[in-house]
Short mmCIF file of C-alpha atoms and ligand atoms in Angstrom, two decimals:
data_model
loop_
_atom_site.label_atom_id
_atom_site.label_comp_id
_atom_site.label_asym_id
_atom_site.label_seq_id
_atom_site.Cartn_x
_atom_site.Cartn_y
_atom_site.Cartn_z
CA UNK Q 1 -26.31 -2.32 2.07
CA UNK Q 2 -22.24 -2.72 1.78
CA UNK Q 3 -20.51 -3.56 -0.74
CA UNK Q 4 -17.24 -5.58 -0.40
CA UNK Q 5 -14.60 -4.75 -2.26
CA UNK Q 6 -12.04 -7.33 -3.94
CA UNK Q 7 -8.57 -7.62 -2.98
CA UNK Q 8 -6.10 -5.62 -4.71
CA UNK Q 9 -8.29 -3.35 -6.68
CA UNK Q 10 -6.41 -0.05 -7.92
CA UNK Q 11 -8.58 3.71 -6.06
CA UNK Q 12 -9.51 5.04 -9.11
CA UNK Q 13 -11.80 1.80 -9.87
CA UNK Q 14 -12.75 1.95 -6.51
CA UNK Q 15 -13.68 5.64 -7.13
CA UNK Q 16 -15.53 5.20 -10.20
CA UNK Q 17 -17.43 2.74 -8.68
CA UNK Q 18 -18.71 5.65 -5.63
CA UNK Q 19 -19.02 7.86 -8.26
CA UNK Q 20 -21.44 5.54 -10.19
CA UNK Q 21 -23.43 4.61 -6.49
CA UNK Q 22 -23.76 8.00 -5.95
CA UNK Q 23 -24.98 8.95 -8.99
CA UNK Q 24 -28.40 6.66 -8.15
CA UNK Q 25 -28.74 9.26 -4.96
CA UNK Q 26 -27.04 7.53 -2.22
CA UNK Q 27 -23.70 8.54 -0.11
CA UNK Q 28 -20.85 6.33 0.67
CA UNK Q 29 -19.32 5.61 4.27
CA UNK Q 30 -15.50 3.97 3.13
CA UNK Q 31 -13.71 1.66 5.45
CA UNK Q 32 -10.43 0.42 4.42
CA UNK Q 33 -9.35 -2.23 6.94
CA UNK Q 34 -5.92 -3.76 7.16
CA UNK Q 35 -7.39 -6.64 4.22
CA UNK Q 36 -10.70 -5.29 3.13
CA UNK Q 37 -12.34 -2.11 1.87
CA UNK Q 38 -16.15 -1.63 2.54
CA UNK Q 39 -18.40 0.63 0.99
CA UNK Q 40 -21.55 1.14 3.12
CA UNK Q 41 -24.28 2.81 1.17
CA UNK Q 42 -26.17 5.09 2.76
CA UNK Q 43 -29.75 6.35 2.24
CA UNK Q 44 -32.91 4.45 0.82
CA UNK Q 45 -31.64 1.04 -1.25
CA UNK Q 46 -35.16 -0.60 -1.10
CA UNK Q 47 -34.75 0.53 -4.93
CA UNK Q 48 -31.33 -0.95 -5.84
CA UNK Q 49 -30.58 -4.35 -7.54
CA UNK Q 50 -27.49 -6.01 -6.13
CA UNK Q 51 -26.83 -7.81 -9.02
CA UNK Q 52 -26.08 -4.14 -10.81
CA UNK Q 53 -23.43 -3.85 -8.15
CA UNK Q 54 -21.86 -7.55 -8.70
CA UNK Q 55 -21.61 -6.57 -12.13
CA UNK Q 56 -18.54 -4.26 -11.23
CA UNK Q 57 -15.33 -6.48 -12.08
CA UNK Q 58 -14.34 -4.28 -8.64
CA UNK Q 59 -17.08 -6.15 -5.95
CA UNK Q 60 -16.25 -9.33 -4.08
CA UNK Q 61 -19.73 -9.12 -2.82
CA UNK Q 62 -23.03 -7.37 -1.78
CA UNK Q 63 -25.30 -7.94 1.60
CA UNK Q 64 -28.13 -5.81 2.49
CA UNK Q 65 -27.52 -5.13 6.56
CA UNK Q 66 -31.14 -4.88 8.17
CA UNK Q 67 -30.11 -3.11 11.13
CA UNK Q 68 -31.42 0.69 10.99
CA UNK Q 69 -28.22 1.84 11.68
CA UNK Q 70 -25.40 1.77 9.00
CA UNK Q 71 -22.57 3.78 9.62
CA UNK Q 72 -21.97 2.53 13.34
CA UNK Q 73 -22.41 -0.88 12.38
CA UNK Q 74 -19.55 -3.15 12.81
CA UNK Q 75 -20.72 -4.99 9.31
CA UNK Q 76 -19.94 -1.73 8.00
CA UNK Q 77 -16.64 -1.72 9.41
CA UNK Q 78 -14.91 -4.76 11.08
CA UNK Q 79 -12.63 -3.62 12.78
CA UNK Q 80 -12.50 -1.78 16.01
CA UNK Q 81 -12.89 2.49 16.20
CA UNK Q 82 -9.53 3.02 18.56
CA UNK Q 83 -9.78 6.93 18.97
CA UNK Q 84 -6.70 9.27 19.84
CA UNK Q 85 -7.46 11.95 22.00
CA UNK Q 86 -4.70 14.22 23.24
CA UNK Q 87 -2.65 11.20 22.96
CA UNK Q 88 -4.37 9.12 24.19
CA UNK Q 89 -5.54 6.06 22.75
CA UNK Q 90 -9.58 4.72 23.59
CA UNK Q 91 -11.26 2.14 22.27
CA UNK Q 92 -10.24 -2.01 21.85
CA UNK Q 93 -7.12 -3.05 23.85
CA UNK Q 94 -6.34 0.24 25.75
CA UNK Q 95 -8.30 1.44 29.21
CA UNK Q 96 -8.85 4.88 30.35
CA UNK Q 97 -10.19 6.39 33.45
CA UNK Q 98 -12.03 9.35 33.29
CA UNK Q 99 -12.55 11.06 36.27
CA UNK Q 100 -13.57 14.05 38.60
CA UNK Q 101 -16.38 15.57 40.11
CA UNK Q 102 -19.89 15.72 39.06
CA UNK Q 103 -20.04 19.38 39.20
CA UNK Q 104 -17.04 21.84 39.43
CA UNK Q 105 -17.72 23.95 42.36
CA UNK Q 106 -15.06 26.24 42.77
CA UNK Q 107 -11.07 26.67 41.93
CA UNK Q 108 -9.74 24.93 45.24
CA UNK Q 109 -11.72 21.71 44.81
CA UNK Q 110 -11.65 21.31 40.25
CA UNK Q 111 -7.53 21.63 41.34
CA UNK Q 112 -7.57 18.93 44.32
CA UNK Q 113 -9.65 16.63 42.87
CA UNK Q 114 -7.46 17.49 39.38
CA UNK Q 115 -4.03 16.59 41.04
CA UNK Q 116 -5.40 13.50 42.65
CA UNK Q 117 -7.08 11.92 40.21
CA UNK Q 118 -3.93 12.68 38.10
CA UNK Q 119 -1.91 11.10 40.76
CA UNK Q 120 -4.12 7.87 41.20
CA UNK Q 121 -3.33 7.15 37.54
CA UNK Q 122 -6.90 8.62 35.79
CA UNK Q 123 -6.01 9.58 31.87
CA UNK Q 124 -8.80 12.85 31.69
CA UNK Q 125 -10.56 14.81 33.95
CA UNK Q 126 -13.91 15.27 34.08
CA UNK Q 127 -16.20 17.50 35.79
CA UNK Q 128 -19.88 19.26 35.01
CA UNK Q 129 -19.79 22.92 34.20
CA UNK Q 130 -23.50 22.97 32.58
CA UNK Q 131 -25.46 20.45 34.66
CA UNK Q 132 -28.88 19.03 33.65
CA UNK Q 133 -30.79 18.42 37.25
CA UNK Q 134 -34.24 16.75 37.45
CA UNK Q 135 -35.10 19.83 39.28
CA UNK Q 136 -35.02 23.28 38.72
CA UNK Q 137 -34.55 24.21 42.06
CA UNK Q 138 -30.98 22.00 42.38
CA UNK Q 139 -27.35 23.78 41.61
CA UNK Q 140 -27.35 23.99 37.99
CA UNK Q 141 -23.48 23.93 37.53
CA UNK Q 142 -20.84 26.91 37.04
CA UNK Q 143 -21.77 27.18 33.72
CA UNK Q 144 -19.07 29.25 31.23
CA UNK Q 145 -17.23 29.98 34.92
CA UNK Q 146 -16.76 26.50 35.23
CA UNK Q 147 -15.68 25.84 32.36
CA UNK Q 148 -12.78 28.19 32.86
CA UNK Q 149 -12.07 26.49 35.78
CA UNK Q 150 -11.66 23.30 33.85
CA UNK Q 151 -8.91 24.52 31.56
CA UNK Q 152 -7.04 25.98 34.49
CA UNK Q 153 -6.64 22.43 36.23
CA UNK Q 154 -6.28 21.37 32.51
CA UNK Q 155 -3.10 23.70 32.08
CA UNK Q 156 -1.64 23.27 35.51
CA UNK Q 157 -1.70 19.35 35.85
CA UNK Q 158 -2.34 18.50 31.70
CA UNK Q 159 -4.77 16.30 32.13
CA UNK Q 160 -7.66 16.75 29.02
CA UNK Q 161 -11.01 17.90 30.22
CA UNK Q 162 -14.59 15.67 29.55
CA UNK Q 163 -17.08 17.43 30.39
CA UNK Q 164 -21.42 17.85 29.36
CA UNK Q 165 -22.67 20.36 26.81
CA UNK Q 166 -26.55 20.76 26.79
CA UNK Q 167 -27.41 22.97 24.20
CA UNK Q 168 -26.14 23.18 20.59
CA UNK Q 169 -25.84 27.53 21.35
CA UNK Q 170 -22.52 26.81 23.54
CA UNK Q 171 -20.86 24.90 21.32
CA UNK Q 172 -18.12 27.80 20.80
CA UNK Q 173 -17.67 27.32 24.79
CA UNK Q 174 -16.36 24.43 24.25
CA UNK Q 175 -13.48 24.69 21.58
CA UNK Q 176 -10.65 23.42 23.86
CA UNK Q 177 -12.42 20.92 25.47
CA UNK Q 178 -10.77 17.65 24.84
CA UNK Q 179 -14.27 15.14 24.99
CA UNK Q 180 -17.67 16.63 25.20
CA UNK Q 181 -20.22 14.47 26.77
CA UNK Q 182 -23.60 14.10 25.66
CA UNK Q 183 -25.81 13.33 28.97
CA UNK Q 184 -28.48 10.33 29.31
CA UNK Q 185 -31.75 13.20 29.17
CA UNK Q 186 -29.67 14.63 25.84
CA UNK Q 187 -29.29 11.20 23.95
CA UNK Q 188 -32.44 11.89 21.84
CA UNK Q 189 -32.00 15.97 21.87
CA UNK Q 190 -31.84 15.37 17.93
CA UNK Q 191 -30.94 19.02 16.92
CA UNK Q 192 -27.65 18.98 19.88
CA UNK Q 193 -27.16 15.08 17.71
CA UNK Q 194 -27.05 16.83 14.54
CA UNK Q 195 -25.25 20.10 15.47
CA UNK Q 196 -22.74 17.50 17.56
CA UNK Q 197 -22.25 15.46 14.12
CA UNK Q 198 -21.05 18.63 12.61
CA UNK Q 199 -18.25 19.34 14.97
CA UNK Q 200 -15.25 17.52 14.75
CA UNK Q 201 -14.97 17.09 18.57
CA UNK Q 202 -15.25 13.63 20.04
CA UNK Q 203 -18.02 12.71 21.86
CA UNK Q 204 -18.72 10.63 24.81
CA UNK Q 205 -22.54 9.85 24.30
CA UNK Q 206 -23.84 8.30 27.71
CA UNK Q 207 -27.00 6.04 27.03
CA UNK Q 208 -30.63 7.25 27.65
CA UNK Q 209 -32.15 6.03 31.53
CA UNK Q 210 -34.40 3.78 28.90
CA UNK Q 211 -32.97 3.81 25.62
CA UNK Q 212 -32.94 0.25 23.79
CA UNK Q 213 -29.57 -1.03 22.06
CA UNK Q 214 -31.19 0.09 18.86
CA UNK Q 215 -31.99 3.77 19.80
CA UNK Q 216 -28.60 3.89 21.56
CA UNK Q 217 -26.88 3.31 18.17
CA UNK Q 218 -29.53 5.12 16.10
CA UNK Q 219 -28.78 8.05 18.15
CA UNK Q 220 -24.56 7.65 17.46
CA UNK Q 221 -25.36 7.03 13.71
CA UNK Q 222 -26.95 11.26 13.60
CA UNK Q 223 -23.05 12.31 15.38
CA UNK Q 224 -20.83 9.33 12.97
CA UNK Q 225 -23.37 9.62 9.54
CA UNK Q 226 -23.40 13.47 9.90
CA UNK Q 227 -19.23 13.84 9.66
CA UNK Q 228 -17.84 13.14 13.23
CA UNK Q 229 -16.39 9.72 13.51
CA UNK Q 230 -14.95 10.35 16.88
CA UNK Q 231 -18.21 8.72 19.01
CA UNK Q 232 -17.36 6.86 22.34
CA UNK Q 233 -20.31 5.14 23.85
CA UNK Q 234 -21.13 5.24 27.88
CA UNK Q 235 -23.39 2.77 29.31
CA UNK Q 236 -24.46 4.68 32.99
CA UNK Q 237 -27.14 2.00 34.05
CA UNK Q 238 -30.75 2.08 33.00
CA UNK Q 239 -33.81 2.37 35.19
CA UNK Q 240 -35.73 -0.69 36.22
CA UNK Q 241 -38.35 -1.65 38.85
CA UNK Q 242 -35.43 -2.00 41.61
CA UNK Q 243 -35.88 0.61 44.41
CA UNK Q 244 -32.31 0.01 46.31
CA UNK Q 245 -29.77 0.97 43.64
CA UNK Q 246 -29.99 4.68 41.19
CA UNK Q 247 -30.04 2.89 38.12
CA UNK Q 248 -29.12 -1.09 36.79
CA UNK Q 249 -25.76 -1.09 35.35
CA UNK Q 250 -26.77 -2.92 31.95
CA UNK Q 251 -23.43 -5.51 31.71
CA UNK Q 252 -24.86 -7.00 28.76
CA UNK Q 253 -24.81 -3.34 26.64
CA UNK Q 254 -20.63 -4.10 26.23
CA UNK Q 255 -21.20 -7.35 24.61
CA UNK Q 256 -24.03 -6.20 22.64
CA UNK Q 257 -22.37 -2.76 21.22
CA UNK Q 258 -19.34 -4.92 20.95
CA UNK Q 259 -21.12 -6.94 18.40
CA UNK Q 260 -22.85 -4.87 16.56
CA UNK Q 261 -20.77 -1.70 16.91
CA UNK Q 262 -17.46 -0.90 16.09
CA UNK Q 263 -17.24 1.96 18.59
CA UNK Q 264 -15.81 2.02 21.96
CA UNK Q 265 -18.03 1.93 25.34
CA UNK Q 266 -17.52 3.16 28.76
CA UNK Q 267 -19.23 2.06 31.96
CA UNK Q 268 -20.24 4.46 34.65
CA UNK Q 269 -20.54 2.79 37.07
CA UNK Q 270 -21.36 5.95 39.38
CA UNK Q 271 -24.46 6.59 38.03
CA UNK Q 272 -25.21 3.26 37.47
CA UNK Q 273 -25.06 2.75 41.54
CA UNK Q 274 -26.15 5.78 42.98
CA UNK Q 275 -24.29 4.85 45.86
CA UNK Q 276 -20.45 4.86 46.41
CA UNK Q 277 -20.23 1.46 48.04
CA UNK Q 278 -21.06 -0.23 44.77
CA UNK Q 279 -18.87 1.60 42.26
CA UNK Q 280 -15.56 -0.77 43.38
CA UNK Q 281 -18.00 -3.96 42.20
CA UNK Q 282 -19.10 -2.42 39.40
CA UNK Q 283 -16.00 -1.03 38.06
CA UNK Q 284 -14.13 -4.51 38.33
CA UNK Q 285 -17.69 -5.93 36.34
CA UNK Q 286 -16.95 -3.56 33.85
CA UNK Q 287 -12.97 -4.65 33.11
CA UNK Q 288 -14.33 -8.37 33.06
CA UNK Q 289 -16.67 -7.97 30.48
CA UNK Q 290 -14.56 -5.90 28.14
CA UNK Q 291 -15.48 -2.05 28.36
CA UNK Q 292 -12.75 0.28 27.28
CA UNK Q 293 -12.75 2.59 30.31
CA UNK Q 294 -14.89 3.55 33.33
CA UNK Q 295 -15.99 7.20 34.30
CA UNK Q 296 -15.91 7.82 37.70
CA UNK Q 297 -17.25 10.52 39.97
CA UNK Q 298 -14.47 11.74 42.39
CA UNK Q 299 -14.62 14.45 44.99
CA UNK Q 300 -12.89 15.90 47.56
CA UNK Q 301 -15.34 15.65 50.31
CA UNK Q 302 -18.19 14.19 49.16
CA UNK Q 303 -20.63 14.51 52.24
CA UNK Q 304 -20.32 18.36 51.06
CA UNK Q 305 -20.76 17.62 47.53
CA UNK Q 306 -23.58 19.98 45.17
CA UNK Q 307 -24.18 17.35 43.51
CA UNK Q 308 -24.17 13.54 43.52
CA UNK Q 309 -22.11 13.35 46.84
CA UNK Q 310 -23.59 9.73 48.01
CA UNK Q 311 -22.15 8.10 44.89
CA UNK Q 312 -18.82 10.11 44.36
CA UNK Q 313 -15.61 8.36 46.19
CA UNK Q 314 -13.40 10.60 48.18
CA UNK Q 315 -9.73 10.75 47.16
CA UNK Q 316 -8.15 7.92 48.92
CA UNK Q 317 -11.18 5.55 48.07
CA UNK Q 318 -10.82 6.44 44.23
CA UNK Q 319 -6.59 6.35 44.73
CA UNK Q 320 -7.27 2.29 46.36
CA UNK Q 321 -9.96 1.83 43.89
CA UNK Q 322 -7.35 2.82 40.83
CA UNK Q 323 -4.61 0.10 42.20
CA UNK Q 324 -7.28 -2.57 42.02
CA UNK Q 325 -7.94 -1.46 38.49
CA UNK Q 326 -4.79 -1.01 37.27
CA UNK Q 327 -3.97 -5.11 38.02
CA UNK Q 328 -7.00 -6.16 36.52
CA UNK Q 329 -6.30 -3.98 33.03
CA UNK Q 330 -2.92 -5.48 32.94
CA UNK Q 331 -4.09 -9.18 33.88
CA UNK Q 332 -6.52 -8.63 30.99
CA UNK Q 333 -3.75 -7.34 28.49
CA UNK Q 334 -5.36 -3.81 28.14
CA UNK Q 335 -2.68 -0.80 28.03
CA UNK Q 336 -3.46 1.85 31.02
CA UNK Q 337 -3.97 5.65 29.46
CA UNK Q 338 -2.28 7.71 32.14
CA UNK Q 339 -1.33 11.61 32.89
CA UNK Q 340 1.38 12.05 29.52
C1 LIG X 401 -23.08 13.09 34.74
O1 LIG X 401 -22.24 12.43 34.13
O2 LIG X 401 -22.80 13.86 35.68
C2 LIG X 401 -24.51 12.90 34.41
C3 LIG X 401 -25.40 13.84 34.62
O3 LIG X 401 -24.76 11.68 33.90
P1 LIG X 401 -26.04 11.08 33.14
O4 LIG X 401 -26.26 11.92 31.93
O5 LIG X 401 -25.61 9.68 32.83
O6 LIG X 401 -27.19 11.11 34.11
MN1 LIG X 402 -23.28 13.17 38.41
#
């Protein structure tokens, strides 16, 4: 349920009026926009009578939202989540390029791919420390060593760090990490949801391989409803009957969280393709139909790669592939988040 609030209407009545909503056992998400202040109530209002709310001298007026999820909802809160992360700005009318490899593998290459991507005009880096592999017997990631590794190219090119946390125990780990990611297998891991809604750290929350729109934004309502507003969504394909490509990039997911969400999305489109040929169409699909940044997978010689080599672009490829993207954010009027 929200509960619009008139124009004009001094805090404390605005105050008295949460106090009086959360005296009948609900809890209040508050969204002042530049012309209107919403209250979305939170927790069970099967019980509550709307009229007793239109009573208040303070309410414009009162709709009950159907949607499961409340706090993520753009009813909730019209207008658009733009997040600032080590000064940079994400979400609605600004693009950023995360990008790196899919696993750090050792000093020399987290530094090369670092400077490059820097160079090429990416605004984070991003790399896998803790890696979750379909099977046990694949590289598993540096773990804590590579996450060291991270905050040296960190402090010797500046560029913030993105990268995957898969249990809620390592959550000290990651203190100066700039984003942490939430993987596709994670999405649902509802205790790392609720332990990730307790930190303040922003989140990059990629979307489950077959995770609906619904469960997608039911699973960023347990990080946003449980205290951290700083979500960013990542649609990284999902997996359909189609044999020649990883995954299906899901175009139709910006649109859709666009409408419904206030948060911003990311493609990958790496992930998505499976295959390093495609990423180029996908990423310029991704600008066209309004995401607010692409992750990509970069690495210095791929055919070597531990991990995700036939979908990662070498240096010059992601270098050409940034100038293409760089026209097409500025044709479509979207500021470029760069190296500071
Ligand atoms: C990754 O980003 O390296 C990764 C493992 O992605 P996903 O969770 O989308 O499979
Ligand atoms: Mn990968």
């Amino acid at each position: 349920m929200i509960v619009v609030i008139k124009q004009n209407v001094p805090k404390e009545r605005i105050d008295r009026l949460i106090h009086r909503i959360e005296g009948m056992g609900l809890s209040i998400h508050y969204s002042e926009g530049s012309s209107t202040t919403i209250l979305g109530l939170l927790g069970d209002t099967s019980r509550i009578d709307e009229r007793t709310l239109l009573a208040d001298d303070s309410v414009e007026y009162v709709r009950r939202v159907t949607e499961p999820y409340k706090a993520v909802n753009r009813k909730m809160h019209p207008n658009d989540t733009v997040l600032e992360v080590a000064g940079r700005k994400i979400g609605e009318g600004y693009f950023n390029v995360f990008a790196g490899p899919c696993s750090v593998e050792s000093e020399e290459q987290i530094l090369m791919v670092a400077e490059a991507v820097k160079n090429a005009g990416a605004s984070f880096l991003r790399g896998g420390a803790f890696k979750p592999r379909t099977s046990p017997y694949s590289f598993q990631g540096m773990e804590a060593e590579g996450l060291k590794l991270l905050m040296e190219a960190k402090r010797q090119t500046g560029l913030p760090i993105v990268t995957e946390i898969m249990s809620e125990k390592h959550l000290d780990l990651f203190a100066d990490v700039d984003i942490i990611q939430l993987g596709a297998r994670n999405m649902q891991n509802f205790m790392l949801l609720k332990e990730l809604g307790r930190s303040k750290k922003p989140i990059l929350m990629k979307r489950g391989l077959s995770a609906t729109m619904e469960e997608f934004l039911m699973a960023a309502e347990y990080i946003y409803a449980g205290g951290n507003e700083n979500v960013i969504l990542c649609e990284r394909g999902i997996r359909t009957f189609e044999p020649m490509i990883r995954n299906n990039l899901d175009v139709s997911a910006v649109p859709l969280v666009k409408t419904h969400s206030h948060l911003p999305i990311m493609i990958d489109p790496s992930h998505a393709a499976g295959r390093r040929d495609m990423v180029a169409p996908l990423s310029r699909a991704a600008i066209a139909i309004g995401a607010d940044g692409l992750m990509i997978e970069v690495h210095n010689n791929p055919k070597c790669a531990l991990c995700d080599g036939a979908q990662s672009l070498d240096l010059y490829q992601f270098t050409s592939t940034m100038e293409d993207i760089k026209k097409r954010v500025a044709f479509e009027g979207r500021e470029l988040q760069t190296a500071l």
